[in-house]
């Protein structure tokens, strides 16, 4: 198929160099575009977003660089794109929030928007002959392993974003939760910071989430335990802290999903969580508290009694023995100070 009838371009695993030809923007029927595993040195091809039927875009393992965003005032819609693999390149800049807004097909469950078109065979005089099944073959990372989809059209509900192994910085925006059809999300091995957005819990179809090898901080949102279909999770080697969620799918994940986070604790790790502020304490703690309270009460009573006795003694002494009065007055001051010090040392 050529010209406007071209539906598939698969040039993966070759030795292509240079930039992508801008003439590809004229392929208005293009559905599948794969130039992975080459040596293409170019900026993000935002102009491909104007292709109304583009569903699969793979630029992985090349030398693409710069920001992942539209150029200038142009609008790149990517209206039907539901698989994008930009992994193992040199893309940089902040997280492509603008592009997330444009991925309309990724927040739908409408099968008619996700299914691929059938090929039609024509003879040399333009007469329709027969429809035929020409399947797209596609390879991408799934649950930590490279998987080959020999007949991608049969997986039309596969909605995936992979921008791993680049130099993307900034925070993961809450808007990521709008892509409710996402099945695979791989943002690993970048320079992402900030917390894991709780909006990821809205991705009810998500099966694999990889956020490893970044600089994410804060706690793992408890809401992520609500993702029923989550089979693979990797948040290792970040700066996460606090307890690992315990319920639902999280009980199936092993320690290697969380390793490399010094502040994390949970049953999956050797480091168990200690609830310092919890309502329940051990019997030993209760005994210590009671003992400490008793000691404080004891010293308070002693201070009152001792001081009262001294005051009475001083009063009598001032009447009959003026010389003794001056001496006892000094004793009273010193004794009170000593007793007060003993009490405050307890705190």
Short mmCIF file of C-alpha atoms in Angstrom, two decimals:
data_model
loop_
_atom_site.label_atom_id
_atom_site.label_comp_id
_atom_site.label_asym_id
_atom_site.label_seq_id
_atom_site.Cartn_x
_atom_site.Cartn_y
_atom_site.Cartn_z
CA UNK A 1 0.00 0.00 0.00
CA UNK A 2 1.37 3.41 -0.89
CA UNK A 3 0.37 7.01 -0.57
CA UNK A 4 -2.76 7.71 1.42
CA UNK A 5 -3.52 3.97 1.58
CA UNK A 6 -0.39 3.19 3.59
CA UNK A 7 -1.40 1.69 6.93
CA UNK A 8 1.82 0.20 8.27
CA UNK A 9 5.48 1.25 8.37
CA UNK A 10 7.75 -1.25 10.10
CA UNK A 11 11.46 -0.45 9.80
CA UNK A 12 12.54 -1.76 13.18
CA UNK A 13 15.98 -3.26 13.77
CA UNK A 14 17.82 -1.72 10.85
CA UNK A 15 20.63 0.80 10.56
CA UNK A 16 18.58 3.87 9.76
CA UNK A 17 20.34 7.18 10.36
CA UNK A 18 19.46 10.85 10.37
CA UNK A 19 15.99 12.32 10.86
CA UNK A 20 12.52 11.03 10.08
CA UNK A 21 11.22 12.22 6.69
CA UNK A 22 8.50 14.86 7.21
CA UNK A 23 6.70 13.59 4.13
CA UNK A 24 5.25 10.85 6.33
CA UNK A 25 2.67 13.37 7.47
CA UNK A 26 0.90 12.78 4.16
CA UNK A 27 0.19 9.13 5.06
CA UNK A 28 -3.28 9.90 6.35
CA UNK A 29 -4.27 6.23 6.76
CA UNK A 30 -1.17 5.20 8.70
CA UNK A 31 -2.04 3.09 11.77
CA UNK A 32 1.23 1.46 12.72
CA UNK A 33 4.65 3.15 12.80
CA UNK A 34 7.68 1.28 14.19
CA UNK A 35 11.26 2.46 13.70
CA UNK A 36 12.69 0.98 16.90
CA UNK A 37 16.26 -0.28 17.20
CA UNK A 38 17.89 2.07 14.73
CA UNK A 39 20.27 5.04 14.92
CA UNK A 40 17.79 7.82 14.19
CA UNK A 41 18.90 11.16 15.62
CA UNK A 42 15.94 13.53 15.74
CA UNK A 43 13.67 15.51 18.03
CA UNK A 44 10.23 14.25 19.01
CA UNK A 45 8.12 13.94 15.80
CA UNK A 46 5.17 15.95 17.08
CA UNK A 47 3.90 16.31 13.51
CA UNK A 48 2.90 12.62 13.53
CA UNK A 49 0.13 13.65 15.91
CA UNK A 50 -1.80 15.02 12.94
CA UNK A 51 -2.21 11.54 11.48
CA UNK A 52 -5.88 10.78 12.23
CA UNK A 53 -5.57 6.95 12.27
CA UNK A 54 -2.23 6.47 14.03
CA UNK A 55 -2.65 3.91 16.81
CA UNK A 56 0.86 2.56 17.45
CA UNK A 57 4.05 4.63 17.64
CA UNK A 58 7.38 3.05 18.55
CA UNK A 59 10.57 5.10 18.52
CA UNK A 60 12.43 3.04 21.10
CA UNK A 61 16.16 2.38 21.13
CA UNK A 62 17.27 5.28 18.98
CA UNK A 63 18.90 8.66 19.59
CA UNK A 64 15.82 10.86 19.82
CA UNK A 65 16.40 13.83 22.10
CA UNK A 66 14.86 17.00 23.54
CA UNK A 67 11.42 17.62 25.00
CA UNK A 68 8.42 15.39 24.33
CA UNK A 69 5.98 18.08 23.32
CA UNK A 70 4.37 19.89 20.43
CA UNK A 71 6.36 22.62 18.74
CA UNK A 72 5.30 26.25 18.86
CA UNK A 73 1.59 26.87 18.42
CA UNK A 74 0.95 23.57 16.66
CA UNK A 75 -1.52 21.12 18.13
CA UNK A 76 -0.60 17.45 17.98
CA UNK A 77 -3.71 15.54 18.86
CA UNK A 78 -2.73 11.86 18.56
CA UNK A 79 -6.46 11.26 18.65
CA UNK A 80 -6.36 7.45 18.22
CA UNK A 81 -2.93 6.64 19.60
CA UNK A 82 -3.10 3.95 22.26
CA UNK A 83 0.40 2.46 22.24
CA UNK A 84 3.46 4.72 22.48
CA UNK A 85 6.97 3.42 23.15
CA UNK A 86 9.68 6.08 23.46
CA UNK A 87 11.99 4.05 25.70
CA UNK A 88 15.79 3.98 25.54
CA UNK A 89 16.40 7.35 23.96
CA UNK A 90 17.76 10.71 25.13
CA UNK A 91 14.47 12.53 25.67
CA UNK A 92 14.75 15.17 28.39
CA UNK A 93 12.79 18.03 29.88
CA UNK A 94 9.78 17.84 32.16
CA UNK A 95 7.13 15.15 32.13
CA UNK A 96 5.02 15.50 28.94
CA UNK A 97 1.82 16.64 30.65
CA UNK A 98 0.65 18.44 27.52
CA UNK A 99 0.79 15.24 25.53
CA UNK A 100 -1.16 13.32 28.19
CA UNK A 101 -4.07 15.69 27.63
CA UNK A 102 -4.11 14.85 23.91
CA UNK A 103 -4.22 11.04 24.26
CA UNK A 104 -7.99 10.81 24.04
CA UNK A 105 -8.08 7.16 22.96
CA UNK A 106 -6.35 6.13 26.17
CA UNK A 107 -9.24 7.21 28.37
CA UNK A 108 -11.91 5.29 26.54
CA UNK A 109 -13.34 1.80 26.65
CA UNK A 110 -15.00 2.20 23.25
CA UNK A 111 -13.81 -0.76 21.19
CA UNK A 112 -14.66 0.95 17.90
CA UNK A 113 -12.01 3.60 18.61
CA UNK A 114 -9.36 1.02 19.42
CA UNK A 115 -9.84 -1.61 16.74
CA UNK A 116 -7.64 -1.67 13.66
CA UNK A 117 -8.85 -1.45 10.09
CA UNK A 118 -8.82 -4.46 7.77
CA UNK A 119 -6.61 -4.45 4.74
CA UNK A 120 -8.31 -4.32 1.34
CA UNK A 121 -6.59 -5.77 -1.71
CA UNK A 122 -7.04 -3.95 -5.03
CA UNK A 123 -5.98 -4.88 -8.53
CA UNK A 124 -4.04 -2.59 -10.86
CA UNK A 125 -7.19 -0.98 -12.24
CA UNK A 126 -8.54 -0.05 -8.82
CA UNK A 127 -11.05 -2.85 -8.46
CA UNK A 128 -11.64 -4.29 -5.00
CA UNK A 129 -10.69 -7.97 -4.78
CA UNK A 130 -10.69 -9.31 -1.23
CA UNK A 131 -10.03 -8.32 2.36
CA UNK A 132 -7.10 -10.03 4.02
CA UNK A 133 -5.66 -10.29 7.47
CA UNK A 134 -2.24 -8.63 7.64
CA UNK A 135 -1.16 -8.64 11.26
CA UNK A 136 1.19 -6.18 12.90
CA UNK A 137 4.07 -7.66 14.87
CA UNK A 138 5.15 -5.58 17.83
CA UNK A 139 7.59 -5.99 20.72
CA UNK A 140 7.47 -4.04 23.96
CA UNK A 141 8.26 -4.45 27.64
CA UNK A 142 5.44 -5.99 29.66
CA UNK A 143 5.74 -6.80 33.36
CA UNK A 144 9.51 -6.49 33.24
CA UNK A 145 10.00 -8.75 30.22
CA UNK A 146 10.11 -8.11 26.47
CA UNK A 147 6.99 -9.56 24.89
CA UNK A 148 6.34 -10.10 21.20
CA UNK A 149 2.79 -9.50 19.99
CA UNK A 150 2.68 -11.38 16.69
CA UNK A 151 -0.92 -10.43 15.97
CA UNK A 152 -1.29 -7.05 17.60
CA UNK A 153 -4.75 -6.47 16.13
CA UNK A 154 -6.07 -9.16 18.44
CA UNK A 155 -4.84 -7.07 21.40
CA UNK A 156 -6.65 -3.90 20.41
CA UNK A 157 -7.49 -3.24 24.07
CA UNK A 158 -3.78 -3.04 24.93
CA UNK A 159 -3.19 0.59 25.92
CA UNK A 160 0.38 1.34 26.90
CA UNK A 161 2.88 4.12 27.59
CA UNK A 162 6.59 3.39 27.87
CA UNK A 163 9.00 6.31 28.22
CA UNK A 164 11.52 4.43 30.34
CA UNK A 165 15.29 4.89 30.17
CA UNK A 166 15.35 8.54 29.18
CA UNK A 167 16.19 11.75 31.06
CA UNK A 168 12.68 12.95 31.84
CA UNK A 169 12.52 15.17 34.93
CA UNK A 170 9.89 16.86 37.08
CA UNK A 171 6.90 15.37 38.81
CA UNK A 172 4.36 12.85 37.56
CA UNK A 173 1.19 14.94 37.17
CA UNK A 174 -2.17 14.02 38.67
CA UNK A 175 -3.58 14.18 35.13
CA UNK A 176 -2.10 10.73 34.49
CA UNK A 177 -5.21 9.39 36.20
CA UNK A 178 -7.34 10.54 33.24
CA UNK A 179 -5.93 7.77 31.01
CA UNK A 180 -8.37 5.25 32.45
CA UNK A 181 -7.79 2.68 29.73
CA UNK A 182 -4.07 2.25 30.51
CA UNK A 183 -2.92 -1.34 30.87
CA UNK A 184 0.86 -0.79 30.93
CA UNK A 185 2.69 2.25 32.33
CA UNK A 186 6.48 2.28 32.42
CA UNK A 187 8.26 5.46 33.58
CA UNK A 188 11.33 3.76 35.00
CA UNK A 189 14.95 4.90 34.83
CA UNK A 190 14.39 8.63 34.50
CA UNK A 191 14.93 11.66 36.75
CA UNK A 192 11.41 11.96 38.12
CA UNK A 193 10.92 13.60 41.50
CA UNK A 194 8.03 14.32 43.87
CA UNK A 195 5.46 11.87 45.13
CA UNK A 196 3.56 9.08 43.40
CA UNK A 197 0.23 10.66 42.41
CA UNK A 198 -2.75 9.07 44.11
CA UNK A 199 -4.70 9.54 40.86
CA UNK A 200 -2.98 6.42 39.49
CA UNK A 201 -5.56 4.54 41.55
CA UNK A 202 -8.14 5.63 38.93
CA UNK A 203 -6.42 3.43 36.33
CA UNK A 204 -8.70 0.49 37.00
CA UNK A 205 -7.40 -1.53 34.00
CA UNK A 206 -3.73 -1.16 34.92
CA UNK A 207 -1.83 -4.45 34.96
CA UNK A 208 1.80 -3.27 35.12
CA UNK A 209 3.29 -0.18 36.78
CA UNK A 210 7.04 0.47 36.74
CA UNK A 211 8.36 3.59 38.48
CA UNK A 212 11.74 2.18 39.47
CA UNK A 213 15.11 3.95 39.25
CA UNK A 214 13.90 7.51 39.78
CA UNK A 215 14.06 9.98 42.67
CA UNK A 216 10.46 9.73 43.82
CA UNK A 217 9.80 10.50 47.48
CA UNK A 218 6.99 10.36 50.03
CA UNK A 219 4.72 7.43 50.76
CA UNK A 220 3.21 4.86 48.41
CA UNK A 221 -0.43 5.98 48.18
CA UNK A 222 -2.72 3.55 49.99
CA UNK A 223 -5.22 4.08 47.17
CA UNK A 224 -3.06 2.00 44.80
CA UNK A 225 -4.26 -1.11 46.61
CA UNK A 226 -7.62 -0.50 44.92
CA UNK A 227 -6.26 -1.42 41.45
CA UNK A 228 -7.76 -4.89 41.10
CA UNK A 229 -5.87 -6.04 37.97
CA UNK A 230 -2.40 -4.87 39.01
CA UNK A 231 -0.11 -7.89 38.47
CA UNK A 232 3.28 -6.20 38.32
CA UNK A 233 4.63 -3.34 40.41
CA UNK A 234 8.17 -1.98 40.64
CA UNK A 235 8.99 1.10 42.70
CA UNK A 236 12.51 0.00 43.62
CA UNK A 237 15.45 2.38 43.97
CA UNK A 238 13.68 5.61 44.79
CA UNK A 239 13.50 7.66 47.99
CA UNK A 240 10.13 6.38 49.19
CA UNK A 241 9.26 6.24 52.88
CA UNK A 242 6.60 4.85 55.20
CA UNK A 243 4.64 1.60 55.22
CA UNK A 244 3.94 -0.47 52.13
CA UNK A 245 0.18 -0.95 51.53
CA UNK A 246 -0.85 -4.37 52.79
CA UNK A 247 -4.15 -5.25 51.16
CA UNK A 248 -5.34 -6.79 47.88
CA UNK A 249 -2.71 -7.08 45.14
CA UNK A 250 0.04 -5.62 47.31
CA UNK A 251 0.12 -8.82 49.33
CA UNK A 252 1.36 -10.65 46.19
CA UNK A 253 4.37 -8.42 45.47
CA UNK A 254 7.83 -9.53 46.60
CA UNK A 255 10.59 -7.57 48.24
CA UNK A 256 12.41 -6.78 44.99
CA UNK A 257 9.48 -4.56 44.01
CA UNK A 258 10.40 -2.21 46.87
CA UNK A 259 14.15 -2.61 47.43
CA UNK A 260 16.46 0.38 47.35
CA UNK A 261 14.10 2.62 49.35
CA UNK A 262 15.74 3.11 52.73
CA UNK A 263 12.65 4.65 54.28
CA UNK A 264 10.15 1.95 53.29
CA UNK A 265 8.99 -0.70 55.71
CA UNK A 266 6.60 -3.62 55.53
CA UNK A 267 6.20 -7.39 55.49
CA UNK A 268 7.83 -7.59 52.04
CA UNK A 269 11.08 -6.17 53.44
CA UNK A 270 13.39 -7.11 56.29
CA UNK A 271 12.58 -3.74 57.82
CA UNK A 272 9.29 -4.03 59.68
CA UNK A 273 7.11 -1.05 60.49
CA UNK A 274 6.88 0.25 64.06
CA UNK A 275 3.81 2.23 65.02
CA UNK A 276 5.16 4.79 67.48
CA UNK A 277 1.90 6.70 67.64
CA UNK A 278 -0.47 3.74 67.73
CA UNK A 279 -3.17 3.44 70.39
CA UNK A 280 -1.98 0.04 71.59
CA UNK A 281 1.29 -0.42 73.50
CA UNK A 282 3.02 -3.35 75.14
CA UNK A 283 2.53 -4.33 78.77
CA UNK A 284 6.12 -3.32 79.49
CA UNK A 285 5.45 0.18 78.18
CA UNK A 286 2.38 0.43 80.39
CA UNK A 287 4.38 -0.68 83.43
CA UNK A 288 7.07 1.87 82.67
CA UNK A 289 4.52 4.65 82.34
CA UNK A 290 2.81 3.66 85.62
CA UNK A 291 6.14 3.42 87.40
CA UNK A 292 7.21 6.84 86.16
CA UNK A 293 3.91 8.39 87.26
CA UNK A 294 4.25 6.82 90.70
CA UNK A 295 7.78 8.18 91.14
CA UNK A 296 6.67 11.66 90.15
CA UNK A 297 3.77 11.50 92.63
CA UNK A 298 6.10 10.27 95.37
CA UNK A 299 8.54 13.12 94.97
CA UNK A 300 5.72 15.63 94.84
CA UNK A 301 4.35 14.38 98.19
CA UNK A 302 7.83 14.36 99.69
CA UNK A 303 8.44 17.91 98.53
CA UNK A 304 5.18 19.14 100.03
CA UNK A 305 5.72 17.32 103.32
CA UNK A 306 9.35 18.26 103.60
CA UNK A 307 8.72 21.88 102.76
CA UNK A 308 5.77 22.06 105.17
CA UNK A 309 7.89 20.67 108.00
CA UNK A 310 10.65 23.12 107.32
CA UNK A 311 8.24 26.04 107.25
CA UNK A 312 6.76 25.00 110.63
CA UNK A 313 10.20 24.53 112.08
CA UNK A 314 11.37 27.87 110.84
CA UNK A 315 8.29 29.57 112.31
CA UNK A 316 8.96 28.12 115.75
CA UNK A 317 12.63 28.81 115.51
CA UNK A 318 12.06 32.44 114.67
CA UNK A 319 10.23 32.82 117.98
CA UNK A 320 12.66 31.15 120.36
CA UNK A 321 15.99 30.98 118.58
CA UNK A 322 16.66 33.93 116.24
CA UNK A 323 20.13 32.54 115.39
CA UNK A 324 18.66 29.24 114.22
CA UNK A 325 16.10 31.05 112.05
CA UNK A 326 18.69 32.45 109.67
CA UNK A 327 20.38 29.08 109.30
CA UNK A 328 17.11 27.20 108.60
CA UNK A 329 16.04 29.78 106.05
CA UNK A 330 19.11 28.95 104.01
CA UNK A 331 18.47 25.22 104.47
CA UNK A 332 14.92 25.63 103.22
CA UNK A 333 16.07 27.30 99.99
CA UNK A 334 18.73 24.68 99.31
CA UNK A 335 16.42 21.74 100.09
CA UNK A 336 13.63 23.00 97.85
CA UNK A 337 16.05 23.53 94.98
CA UNK A 338 17.47 19.99 95.37
CA UNK A 339 14.01 18.41 95.40
CA UNK A 340 12.85 20.40 92.40
CA UNK A 341 15.93 19.33 90.46
CA UNK A 342 15.16 15.66 91.19
CA UNK A 343 11.66 16.06 89.78
CA UNK A 344 12.71 17.89 86.63
CA UNK A 345 15.46 15.34 85.95
CA UNK A 346 12.67 12.83 85.34
CA UNK A 347 11.57 14.76 82.23
#
